[in-house]
Structure formats: structure tokens, C-alpha cells
Amino acid sequence: MASPSIQSPHFQWKQSGHGTWERDIEESEMFYRGMMRKGSGCYPVTGFASFVFNSHKFTATEVKETEDEHYVEDTIRKAWITLCYEHPTLRSYVEDDEANGRWKRVYSTLNNEHEQESWFNSTFKLIDTEEPPLEWFNSQIVSFEVSTLFFVRSRKHHPTFFLRCPHDVTDGVGVLQLVNQLFDHASRAYDQGANYTLPEWGNEHAKLSPCLRLASAIPESFSKAQVDRFEEIQAQNGTIYNHPGLLSIPSRPSAAAAHHGKRQRLPLLVPQATTEQIIRKCKTIASGVSVTHVFMSALATALSELQPQKKELYPVRYVNHSMINLRPYCHDPYKGPKHAAAAYHTVSAQALHIDLVVPGSSPDTKNDVRVNNLANLAIHVRDYYKSVRPASSTDEQIVLAPLMFRSLTAPPGSDPHAVSDPPFCPVALSSLGNVGSIVSKSHGAFELTNVWAASEPIGAGVAVFLGTWDGKIELSVVFDTQYHDAEYIKEFLGRMLNCVCEGLGIDENKKN
């Protein structure tokens, strides 16, 4: 059993009297379980990959071009079965143990071919559509409880995967690692053809991943000093949030979607020449300033530009928390991709705040020197990120993670997606970094053309994602059409990019 030795027996995977494997869920899993929308089955995280299939590269496996589609489908089927065997936590689910007043994660092996067929048919979805895959994705409201692979085929577009998992099972980094491994398995299945052997179910429970508490050796109980420290941080956050000009994006729903919202994703691809200039010029601001710091600053600046103008300038504040990948700080072997099916991350205990001003309309303020200087803001953001980045496996960001998730979890019976009237719509940014460092572009006969990961916003909020694939920055957003119009959100992404280029002195129209 993949579980470290630590004094938290209820978090350890144990075999029940029914033959299933079970453990209690911890605070991060409880948080994501509580974020589930009514009727949705789970609060999802999605990994995406489009690809081309180059069968002509290989002569050992002779496949006629007209048979490629069927052969690829069969190969992907084998890869999905193997991936779920290697990561059995993907097949686990959470249920309410009413008798003991607790939520538990449950895993059951597949005992026969009928059970395997039933599971496979419910989690491997082959979609044939005339729409572009992203349009298909945006038009669907799909309910699922366990990790599911959607294989979307469209005549005019590259074949595409949407690997959708409950967020309490994995996270952004984890789902990308799973996408990479899925193609590794597919490549081997294609290369070996009829000689490829599927795994035999029955002993895969030894591969079940532990929860965050065990993987990072967080003590089961907290000392008074740790609780006092967390309360001190929370008090500081309260002061940060206590500002009359907290920034959000205005709610502008389309008339058609005002009462029947869907979560949709919109991307903005930055040309390679512009991407190269952005990366180069970020480094010239100051030591340690990254693309993430600059885009976070640009997000705050773009929001400030959307605020109503008054006669005199007035202060506004952007507040957010950073998502922190904790995999590098987990104990071996949990820090590696063999435990991709686990949510090993946290939300920064300390809040980030960026103070800006909205220029006034009076003649005396119109010509003021721009105070929302991107370089200065980026340095401030850099310093914040440095302050919350864990220095070791015993850093307070890791130790306090359960308390942070507990503080964010909605009370039982409440709706975490309820919004105020009028809606307050915060905008958060998550940086995926260089996606190519997690997912290889080439997997034998499979050449990946685009890869991304995304989760969903809370309530009327907007989730922005920043990543780089194949030498190009992609800025994307996930939003709820009940509160936001797609065109307006698309314009906001353009405004963010414009703030970056203007602040760095980049002419987007130039090729070099």
C-alpha cells in the first residue's frame, strides 16, 4: 500500500470487511467536495490534448491509412485501462459514511470482465462531432463522479482528449502528468500492436496514492504556536481585504444565458515572436521577475482600467491568493509522476494585494504620470511570491495547508457558488508555467499539437490560466455565462495582453 508511516491511521488506506479499500478524506479533499455544483457529480479539473497520428513513421506495424482511426481508438482504449491501473485513485470515489459521521474515499477493484466493461463504458466516452472540440466542450453540461476520458473526433480538426477528474483526486500539475502518461501508454500499445498486454486487475490497490497530509508528513494535530500563527495570518488577511475599492470584473451576462449558465473556456494565443519578447523583457525588469509576475500585475492593471472613472483619482486594490504546487516538497516517492492522481497543492496562507489607482477625469489629473507602473507592480508581486514559496518540506505553507483548506470550506448546507446582488466577480490567475516541461510533445506515432489544463471558477468569479506550449504563451479564461458575456471576457484577455506589451514597451504589430 502506497502510504507512509505516520500517526494518522484514519487517513491510511485499509481494506474493509466488504473487500473495498477505504480511508478518511482530509481537508483539501473536503474543500473540493464542498465545491461541487448541484447535479454536477464533482468539482472538476480538466486536462486537454490535441494530436496528430503519424503512422507512416513506423514500418514494423503496417496499418492502412483508412484503418488508422479504428486503430487509434483501440490504442487509446488500452492506454486508458492501463493508466487507471497504474493510478487506481482515478477510479476512487467519495461517499458519506453516515453510520460513523464521516466522509471516506473508497476504491474497489474490478473482479471480472463484466465489471471492467461496465466501468470502461461509463468512463471512456467517444464523441464524434462536426464542431471544433473546444466548442463541443463549451456547449456541454456533463455530469460525472469519477475520472472520465472524452475522446473527441471532428473531421476538420485534430483528434482531442479531455481528461476530466474530480479536483479532490488530482490538480493542474497532476492532470498534465496523467495526460503525458496516457500518451506514453498509447505509444507503447501502438508500437507493440497485438503483443501489448493489458494489466490484470486485483493487486493495483498497492498503487493507491495517500492524501496530502501523509504524502507531506503533516502532523495530525497542530501545536498552539501553529494555530496562533495561522490566526495571525488570517487577521493580516482581514486587514488586506478591508478596502473600499476591491477590484472585480463587471458582470455582463448575455441575455440568452442569464438564467442557464455554463462554464466555458476561451483562449488567447500569443504569437511566438511576441512571446519571445515578453520573456526577454521580463528578465530586464529586475532579478527574479518572471512572466507570471508580469501577467499577474497586468491582470490587476486591466481590472483597474475597467472601473468607473471619477473626477479625482482614487485607490483600488487587487487581492488574491497563490496556488502552490507541493509535489516537490512531498516525501519520496510521492513527489514524482507515479502519484499524479493526487491533489498535492495548497492555497497560500497569506493574501497577495496590489494597490493601484483609477485616474481622475479632471484636467488636473488627466496628465498625471501613470502611477500603475507595470515594472514596479511586477517587483512587488515577485517579492510576494518569494515570501510564500516553501523553503523546505517543513515550511509553514505546507504545515498550515489543512487549516487553510478548512477555513475556505463552505459550511454544510450552504452554497459556495452563491453570489451577492449585484454580483462581485473576482478574477484569479493560475500559472501552469512551461507545459512542455510536464507533457512531451512527441510520443512515438503521436505528435501533440496543443495541451492545457484548467479548473472552474467559484460563483461569479473568473479563472485565468497562464501557460506556455510549443514556444507560445497561451492566456485563457474559464467563466460562467450566467454572469459573463464571452465577447466581453475575450476583450478582457486582450486588455491584459495589451497591459503586458505596453508596460514592457513591446509593439504587438512588429514581427521581431
Coordinates of C-alpha atoms in Angstrom, one line a residue:
M1 CA 0.0 0.0 0.0
A2 CA 1.4 3.4 -1.0
S3 CA 1.1 5.0 2.3
P4 CA 3.8 6.5 4.6
S5 CA 4.3 5.6 8.2
I6 CA 2.8 8.3 10.3
Q7 CA 0.4 8.5 13.2
S8 CA -2.8 9.2 11.2
P9 CA -4.5 5.7 11.0
H10 CA -7.8 7.0 9.7
F11 CA -6.1 8.6 6.7
Q12 CA -4.3 5.3 5.8
W13 CA -5.8 3.1 3.1
K14 CA -7.3 0.0 4.7
Q15 CA -9.2 -3.0 3.4
S16 CA -12.8 -3.0 4.7
G17 CA -14.9 -6.0 5.5
H18 CA -16.6 -5.6 2.1
G19 CA -13.3 -6.0 0.3
T20 CA -13.1 -2.4 -0.7
W21 CA -10.1 -0.1 0.2
E22 CA -11.1 2.9 2.3
R23 CA -9.7 5.9 4.1
D24 CA -11.0 9.2 5.6
I25 CA -10.7 12.2 3.4
E26 CA -8.7 15.2 4.7
E27 CA -9.2 18.9 4.5
S28 CA -8.2 19.6 0.9
E29 CA -10.5 16.8 -0.4
M30 CA -13.3 18.1 1.8
F31 CA -12.9 21.5 0.3
Y32 CA -13.2 20.4 -3.3
R33 CA -16.0 18.0 -2.4
G34 CA -17.8 21.0 -0.9
M35 CA -17.3 23.0 -4.2
M36 CA -19.4 20.6 -6.2
R37 CA -22.3 22.3 -8.0
K38 CA -25.7 20.7 -7.7
G39 CA -26.2 18.0 -10.2
S40 CA -22.6 18.1 -11.5
G41 CA -21.2 14.9 -9.8
C42 CA -17.9 16.6 -8.8
Y43 CA -15.9 19.9 -8.9
P44 CA -13.7 19.1 -12.0
V45 CA -10.2 19.7 -13.2
T46 CA -9.6 19.1 -16.9
G47 CA -6.5 18.1 -18.9
F48 CA -6.6 18.7 -22.7
A49 CA -4.5 17.4 -25.5
S50 CA -5.0 17.5 -29.3
F51 CA -2.7 15.4 -31.5
V52 CA -1.9 14.1 -35.0
F53 CA -1.2 10.5 -35.7
N54 CA 1.8 9.7 -37.9
S55 CA 1.5 6.1 -38.7
H56 CA 3.9 6.4 -41.6
K57 CA 6.8 6.9 -39.2
F58 CA 6.8 3.2 -38.4
T59 CA 7.2 0.2 -40.7
A60 CA 7.1 -2.5 -38.1
T61 CA 3.3 -2.0 -37.6
E62 CA 1.6 -1.9 -41.0
V63 CA -1.7 -0.1 -40.8
K64 CA -3.5 1.2 -43.8
E65 CA -4.4 4.8 -43.7
T66 CA -8.1 4.0 -43.8
E67 CA -7.8 1.9 -40.7
D68 CA -5.8 4.4 -38.7
E69 CA -8.9 5.9 -37.0
H70 CA -10.1 2.5 -35.7
Y71 CA -6.5 1.5 -34.7
V72 CA -6.0 4.8 -32.8
E73 CA -9.3 4.3 -30.9
D74 CA -8.3 0.8 -29.9
T75 CA -4.9 2.0 -28.8
I76 CA -6.4 4.8 -26.7
R77 CA -8.8 2.3 -25.1
K78 CA -5.8 0.2 -24.0
A79 CA -4.0 3.3 -22.8
W80 CA -6.9 4.4 -20.6
I81 CA -7.2 1.0 -19.0
T82 CA -3.5 0.9 -18.3
L83 CA -3.5 4.5 -16.9
C84 CA -6.2 3.7 -14.4
Y85 CA -4.5 0.5 -13.4
E86 CA -1.3 2.4 -12.7
H87 CA -3.3 5.2 -10.9
P88 CA -6.1 3.4 -9.2
T89 CA -7.0 6.5 -7.3
L90 CA -8.5 7.8 -10.5
R91 CA -11.3 5.2 -10.0
S92 CA -11.8 6.0 -6.4
Y93 CA -14.8 8.0 -5.2
V94 CA -16.1 9.7 -2.0
E95 CA -19.1 8.6 -0.1
D96 CA -20.8 9.5 3.1
D97 CA -20.3 7.1 5.9
E98 CA -23.4 8.1 7.8
A99 CA -23.0 5.4 10.5
N100 CA -19.7 6.9 11.6
G101 CA -20.4 10.5 10.7
R102 CA -17.6 10.9 8.2
W103 CA -16.7 11.1 4.5
K104 CA -14.5 8.4 3.2
R105 CA -12.7 7.7 -0.1
V106 CA -13.4 4.2 -1.4
Y107 CA -11.7 2.1 -4.0
S108 CA -12.9 -1.2 -5.4
T109 CA -11.0 -3.4 -7.8
L110 CA -12.6 -4.9 -11.0
N111 CA -13.4 -8.5 -10.2
N112 CA -14.5 -9.8 -13.6
E113 CA -14.9 -8.8 -17.3
H114 CA -18.5 -7.6 -16.7
E115 CA -17.3 -5.1 -14.0
Q116 CA -14.5 -3.9 -16.2
E117 CA -16.8 -3.4 -19.2
S118 CA -19.3 -1.5 -17.1
W119 CA -16.6 0.8 -15.7
F120 CA -15.0 1.3 -19.1
N121 CA -18.2 2.2 -20.9
S122 CA -19.1 4.7 -18.2
T123 CA -15.6 6.4 -18.2
F124 CA -14.4 6.3 -21.8
K125 CA -16.6 8.5 -24.0
L126 CA -16.1 8.5 -27.7
I127 CA -17.5 11.7 -29.2
D128 CA -18.0 12.3 -33.0
T129 CA -18.9 15.9 -33.8
E130 CA -18.8 18.4 -36.6
E131 CA -17.9 21.1 -34.1
P132 CA -14.4 22.2 -33.1
P133 CA -13.6 20.2 -29.9
L134 CA -13.5 23.3 -27.7
E135 CA -16.9 24.4 -29.0
W136 CA -18.2 20.9 -28.2
F137 CA -16.6 21.2 -24.7
N138 CA -18.1 24.6 -24.1
S139 CA -21.6 23.5 -25.2
Q140 CA -21.8 20.5 -22.8
I141 CA -23.0 20.2 -19.3
V142 CA -21.6 16.8 -18.4
S143 CA -22.1 15.2 -15.0
F144 CA -19.6 12.6 -13.8
E145 CA -18.4 11.3 -10.4
V146 CA -15.2 9.5 -11.3
S147 CA -12.4 10.4 -13.7
T148 CA -13.6 10.2 -17.3
L149 CA -11.8 10.4 -20.6
F150 CA -13.6 12.1 -23.5
F151 CA -12.1 11.3 -26.9
V152 CA -13.5 13.9 -29.3
R153 CA -13.2 13.3 -33.1
S154 CA -14.0 16.0 -35.6
R155 CA -13.4 15.8 -39.3
K156 CA -11.9 19.2 -39.8
H157 CA -9.9 19.3 -36.5
H158 CA -7.2 17.2 -34.8
P159 CA -8.5 14.4 -32.5
T160 CA -8.6 15.6 -28.9
F161 CA -8.8 14.3 -25.4
F162 CA -10.5 15.9 -22.4
L163 CA -9.3 14.1 -19.3
R164 CA -11.8 15.2 -16.6
C165 CA -11.2 14.3 -13.0
P166 CA -12.7 15.4 -9.7
H167 CA -10.4 18.1 -8.3
D168 CA -10.2 16.1 -5.0
V169 CA -8.4 13.4 -7.0
T170 CA -5.8 15.5 -8.8
D171 CA -4.8 19.0 -9.6
G172 CA -3.4 21.1 -12.5
V173 CA 0.1 19.6 -12.4
G174 CA -1.2 16.1 -11.7
V175 CA -3.7 16.1 -14.6
L176 CA -0.9 17.2 -17.0
Q177 CA 1.3 14.4 -15.8
L178 CA -1.6 12.0 -16.4
V179 CA -2.0 13.3 -19.9
N180 CA 1.6 12.7 -20.6
Q181 CA 1.5 9.1 -19.2
L182 CA -1.7 8.4 -21.2
F183 CA 0.2 9.1 -24.4
D184 CA 3.2 7.1 -23.2
H185 CA 0.9 4.1 -22.8
A186 CA -0.8 4.8 -26.1
S187 CA 2.5 4.9 -27.9
R188 CA 3.6 1.6 -26.4
A189 CA 0.3 0.0 -27.2
Y190 CA 0.6 1.1 -30.8
D191 CA 4.2 0.1 -31.2
Q192 CA 3.5 -3.4 -29.7
G193 CA 0.2 -4.0 -31.5
A194 CA -1.3 -7.4 -30.8
N195 CA 1.6 -8.1 -28.4
Y196 CA 0.5 -5.4 -26.0
T197 CA -0.7 -7.0 -22.8
L198 CA -3.4 -5.3 -20.6
P199 CA -2.8 -5.4 -16.8
E200 CA -4.7 -7.8 -14.7
W201 CA -6.8 -6.2 -12.0
G202 CA -6.6 -7.4 -8.4
N203 CA -3.3 -6.1 -6.9
E204 CA -3.4 -2.5 -8.1
H205 CA -4.5 -1.3 -4.6
A206 CA -0.8 -1.2 -3.7
K207 CA -0.5 1.8 -6.1
L208 CA -3.2 3.9 -4.3
S209 CA -1.9 7.4 -3.5
P210 CA -2.1 8.8 0.0
C211 CA -3.7 12.1 0.9
L212 CA -1.7 15.3 1.1
R213 CA -1.3 15.1 4.9
L214 CA 0.5 11.8 4.6
A215 CA 2.5 12.5 1.5
S216 CA 3.9 15.6 3.0
A217 CA 4.1 14.3 6.6
I218 CA 1.9 17.0 8.1
P219 CA 1.3 16.2 11.8
E220 CA -2.2 15.1 12.7
S221 CA -2.6 17.8 15.3
F222 CA -1.4 21.4 15.5
S223 CA 0.6 23.0 18.2
K224 CA -0.7 26.1 19.9
A225 CA 2.0 28.1 18.2
Q226 CA 0.9 26.9 14.8
V227 CA -2.7 27.7 15.4
D228 CA -1.7 31.2 16.8
R229 CA 0.4 31.8 13.7
F230 CA -2.4 30.8 11.4
E231 CA -4.8 33.2 13.2
E232 CA -2.2 35.9 13.0
I233 CA -2.0 35.5 9.2
Q234 CA -5.8 35.4 8.9
A235 CA -6.0 38.7 10.9
Q236 CA -3.5 40.2 8.5
N237 CA -5.5 39.0 5.5
G238 CA -8.6 40.6 7.1
T239 CA -6.9 43.9 7.1
I240 CA -5.8 43.5 3.4
Y241 CA -9.4 42.7 2.4
N242 CA -10.8 45.6 4.3
H243 CA -10.5 48.1 1.4
P244 CA -13.3 50.2 -0.1
G245 CA -12.0 49.6 -3.7
L246 CA -11.6 45.9 -4.1
L247 CA -11.3 45.0 -7.7
S248 CA -13.5 42.7 -9.7
I249 CA -14.6 42.4 -13.3
P250 CA -18.0 43.8 -14.1
S251 CA -20.8 41.2 -14.6
R252 CA -22.1 41.4 -18.1
P253 CA -24.1 38.2 -18.8
S254 CA -25.6 37.6 -22.3
A255 CA -29.4 37.7 -22.4
A256 CA -29.6 34.1 -23.5
A257 CA -27.5 32.7 -20.7
A258 CA -28.7 34.9 -17.8
H259 CA -30.5 32.1 -16.1
H260 CA -28.9 29.0 -17.6
G261 CA -25.2 29.4 -17.2
K262 CA -22.4 27.1 -18.4
R263 CA -18.7 27.1 -17.6
Q264 CA -16.8 27.9 -20.8
R265 CA -13.2 28.3 -21.8
L266 CA -11.7 30.9 -24.1
P267 CA -8.0 31.0 -25.1
L268 CA -5.8 33.8 -26.4
L269 CA -2.7 32.6 -28.1
V270 CA 0.3 34.9 -28.1
P271 CA 2.4 34.8 -31.3
Q272 CA 5.9 33.3 -30.8
A273 CA 7.7 36.5 -31.7
T274 CA 5.7 38.4 -29.1
T275 CA 6.2 35.6 -26.6
E276 CA 9.9 35.7 -27.0
Q277 CA 9.9 39.5 -26.5
I278 CA 7.8 39.2 -23.3
I279 CA 10.1 36.5 -21.9
R280 CA 13.2 38.5 -22.7
K281 CA 11.9 41.8 -21.4
C282 CA 10.5 40.3 -18.2
K283 CA 14.1 39.4 -17.2
T284 CA 15.3 43.0 -17.7
I285 CA 12.8 44.4 -15.1
A286 CA 14.7 43.1 -12.1
S287 CA 16.4 39.9 -10.9
G288 CA 13.8 37.1 -10.4
V289 CA 10.9 38.8 -12.1
S290 CA 9.0 36.2 -14.2
V291 CA 6.3 36.1 -16.8
T292 CA 3.9 35.1 -14.1
H293 CA 4.7 38.2 -12.1
V294 CA 4.2 40.4 -15.1
F295 CA 0.9 38.9 -16.1
M296 CA -0.4 39.0 -12.5
S297 CA 0.4 42.7 -12.5
A298 CA -1.2 43.2 -15.9
L299 CA -4.4 41.4 -14.6
A300 CA -4.7 43.9 -11.8
T301 CA -4.0 46.8 -14.1
A302 CA -6.6 45.6 -16.6
L303 CA -9.2 45.4 -13.9
S304 CA -8.4 48.9 -12.7
E305 CA -9.0 50.2 -16.2
L306 CA -12.5 48.8 -16.2
Q307 CA -13.5 50.7 -13.1
P308 CA -15.8 53.8 -13.3
Q309 CA -13.9 57.0 -13.6
K310 CA -14.5 59.8 -11.1
K311 CA -13.4 63.4 -11.2
E312 CA -10.4 62.7 -8.9
L313 CA -8.2 59.7 -9.0
Y314 CA -9.0 57.1 -6.3
P315 CA -7.3 54.0 -4.9
V316 CA -8.3 50.4 -5.7
R317 CA -6.8 47.1 -4.6
Y318 CA -6.5 43.7 -6.2
V319 CA -6.4 40.8 -3.7
N320 CA -5.8 37.1 -4.5
H321 CA -4.1 34.0 -3.1
S322 CA -1.5 32.0 -4.9
M323 CA -1.8 28.3 -5.7
I324 CA 1.3 26.5 -4.5
N325 CA 2.4 23.2 -6.0
L326 CA 3.5 21.0 -3.1
R327 CA 4.7 18.0 -5.1
P328 CA 8.4 19.0 -4.9
Y329 CA 8.1 19.0 -1.0
C330 CA 6.3 15.6 -0.6
H331 CA 8.3 12.7 0.6
D332 CA 9.6 10.1 -1.9
P333 CA 8.0 8.5 -3.9
Y334 CA 5.0 10.9 -3.7
K335 CA 6.7 13.8 -5.3
G336 CA 7.0 12.0 -8.6
P337 CA 4.6 11.4 -11.5
K338 CA 3.7 7.9 -10.2
H339 CA 1.4 9.7 -7.8
A340 CA -0.1 12.1 -10.4
A341 CA -3.6 11.1 -9.3
A342 CA -3.4 13.1 -6.1
A343 CA -4.1 16.7 -5.2
Y344 CA -0.8 17.8 -3.8
H345 CA -1.1 21.6 -3.6
T346 CA -2.3 24.3 -1.3
V347 CA -3.6 27.9 -1.3
S348 CA -1.2 30.4 0.1
A349 CA -2.0 31.4 3.7
Q350 CA -1.0 35.0 3.0
A351 CA -3.1 37.1 0.6
L352 CA -1.5 39.0 -2.3
H353 CA -2.5 42.6 -2.6
I354 CA -1.7 45.0 -5.4
D355 CA -2.6 48.7 -4.8
L356 CA -3.4 50.8 -7.9
V357 CA -5.3 54.0 -8.7
V358 CA -8.0 54.8 -11.2
P359 CA -7.1 58.1 -12.9
G360 CA -9.5 61.0 -12.5
S361 CA -11.3 62.8 -15.3
S362 CA -10.5 66.3 -14.3
P363 CA -7.9 68.3 -16.3
D364 CA -5.6 68.4 -13.3
T365 CA -5.3 64.6 -13.1
K366 CA -5.6 63.6 -16.8
N367 CA -1.9 64.4 -17.4
D368 CA -0.5 62.8 -14.3
V369 CA 2.3 60.4 -14.8
R370 CA 0.9 56.9 -14.9
V371 CA 1.2 55.5 -11.4
N372 CA 0.2 51.9 -12.2
N373 CA 3.8 51.2 -13.4
L374 CA 3.9 47.6 -14.6
A375 CA 7.6 47.1 -13.6
N376 CA 7.1 48.3 -10.1
L377 CA 4.0 46.2 -9.7
A378 CA 5.8 43.1 -11.0
I379 CA 8.6 43.6 -8.5
H380 CA 6.0 43.8 -5.7
V381 CA 4.4 40.5 -7.0
R382 CA 7.8 38.9 -7.2
D383 CA 8.5 39.7 -3.6
Y384 CA 5.2 38.3 -2.6
Y385 CA 5.7 35.0 -4.5
K386 CA 9.1 34.7 -2.9
S387 CA 7.7 35.1 0.6
V388 CA 5.1 32.4 0.2
R389 CA 7.3 29.9 -1.7
P390 CA 8.1 27.0 0.6
A391 CA 11.8 26.9 1.6
S392 CA 11.6 23.2 2.8
S393 CA 9.2 20.4 3.5
T394 CA 8.6 21.8 6.9
D395 CA 7.7 25.3 5.7
E396 CA 4.6 26.9 7.3
Q397 CA 2.8 26.9 3.9
I398 CA 2.8 23.1 3.9
V399 CA 2.2 22.6 7.6
L400 CA -0.7 25.1 7.7
A401 CA -2.3 23.7 4.4
P402 CA -5.0 21.8 6.3
L403 CA -6.0 24.8 8.3
M404 CA -6.1 26.9 5.1
F405 CA -8.4 24.5 3.3
R406 CA -10.6 24.2 6.4
S407 CA -11.0 27.9 6.5
L408 CA -12.1 28.0 2.8
T409 CA -14.6 25.2 3.1
A410 CA -18.2 26.2 2.9
P411 CA -20.3 25.3 5.9
P412 CA -22.6 22.3 5.5
G413 CA -25.8 23.1 3.7
S414 CA -24.5 26.4 2.2
D415 CA -23.9 27.1 -1.5
P416 CA -20.2 28.0 -2.1
H417 CA -21.3 29.4 -5.6
A418 CA -23.9 31.8 -4.2
V419 CA -23.3 35.4 -5.3
S420 CA -24.1 38.8 -4.0
D421 CA -26.5 41.2 -5.6
P422 CA -25.1 42.8 -7.6
P423 CA -22.5 40.1 -8.3
F424 CA -18.9 40.6 -7.1
C425 CA -16.7 38.9 -9.7
P426 CA -13.1 38.3 -8.5
V427 CA -10.5 37.3 -11.1
A428 CA -7.8 34.8 -10.1
L429 CA -4.7 33.8 -12.1
S430 CA -3.1 30.3 -12.0
S431 CA 0.2 29.8 -13.8
L432 CA 1.0 26.5 -15.4
G433 CA 4.4 27.6 -16.5
N434 CA 6.0 25.7 -19.4
V435 CA 3.5 22.9 -20.1
G436 CA 6.2 21.3 -22.3
S437 CA 8.3 20.6 -19.2
I438 CA 5.5 18.3 -18.0
V439 CA 4.0 16.9 -21.2
S440 CA 6.3 15.8 -24.0
K441 CA 5.3 16.9 -27.5
S442 CA 6.3 13.6 -29.2
H443 CA 5.1 10.2 -28.1
G444 CA 6.1 7.8 -30.9
A445 CA 3.4 8.0 -33.5
F446 CA 1.5 10.6 -31.5
E447 CA 2.5 14.3 -32.0
L448 CA 0.8 16.6 -29.6
T449 CA -0.4 19.9 -31.1
N450 CA -1.8 21.6 -28.0
V451 CA -2.0 20.9 -24.3
W452 CA -3.6 22.8 -21.4
A453 CA -5.2 22.3 -18.0
A454 CA -8.0 24.2 -16.3
S455 CA -10.4 24.1 -13.4
E456 CA -13.5 26.1 -12.8
P457 CA -14.2 29.4 -11.1
I458 CA -16.2 29.8 -7.9
G459 CA -19.6 31.5 -8.3
A460 CA -19.4 34.6 -10.5
G461 CA -15.6 34.6 -10.4
V462 CA -13.4 34.3 -13.4
A463 CA -10.4 31.9 -13.6
V464 CA -7.5 33.0 -15.7
F465 CA -4.7 30.5 -16.7
L466 CA -1.3 31.2 -18.0
G467 CA 0.9 28.7 -19.7
T468 CA 3.4 28.2 -22.5
W469 CA 3.2 25.4 -25.1
D470 CA 5.4 25.0 -28.1
G471 CA 7.1 28.4 -27.7
K472 CA 3.9 30.4 -27.4
I473 CA 2.2 31.9 -24.4
E474 CA -1.5 31.0 -24.0
L475 CA -3.6 33.1 -21.9
S476 CA -7.0 31.5 -21.2
V477 CA -10.0 32.0 -19.1
V478 CA -12.9 29.9 -17.7
F479 CA -16.1 31.7 -16.8
D480 CA -19.8 31.2 -16.2
T481 CA -22.0 32.5 -18.9
Q482 CA -24.7 33.2 -16.3
Y483 CA -22.6 36.2 -15.2
H484 CA -20.3 37.0 -18.1
D485 CA -20.6 37.5 -21.9
A486 CA -18.0 35.6 -24.0
E487 CA -17.1 38.7 -26.1
Y488 CA -16.5 40.9 -23.1
I489 CA -14.3 38.2 -21.4
K490 CA -12.4 37.8 -24.7
E491 CA -11.8 41.6 -24.7
F492 CA -10.6 41.4 -21.2
L493 CA -7.9 38.9 -22.1
G494 CA -6.8 41.2 -24.9
R495 CA -6.7 44.1 -22.4
M496 CA -4.4 42.0 -20.2
L497 CA -2.1 41.3 -23.0
N498 CA -2.1 44.9 -24.1
C499 CA -1.1 45.9 -20.5
V500 CA 1.8 43.5 -20.7
C501 CA 3.0 44.7 -24.0
E502 CA 2.5 48.4 -23.2
G503 CA 4.2 48.0 -19.9
L504 CA 7.2 46.2 -21.4
G505 CA 7.4 48.5 -24.4
I506 CA 6.5 45.8 -27.0
D507 CA 4.8 46.6 -30.2
E508 CA 2.5 43.7 -30.9
N509 CA 2.3 44.5 -34.6
K510 CA 6.0 44.1 -35.1
K511 CA 7.2 40.6 -36.2
N512 CA 10.6 41.0 -34.4

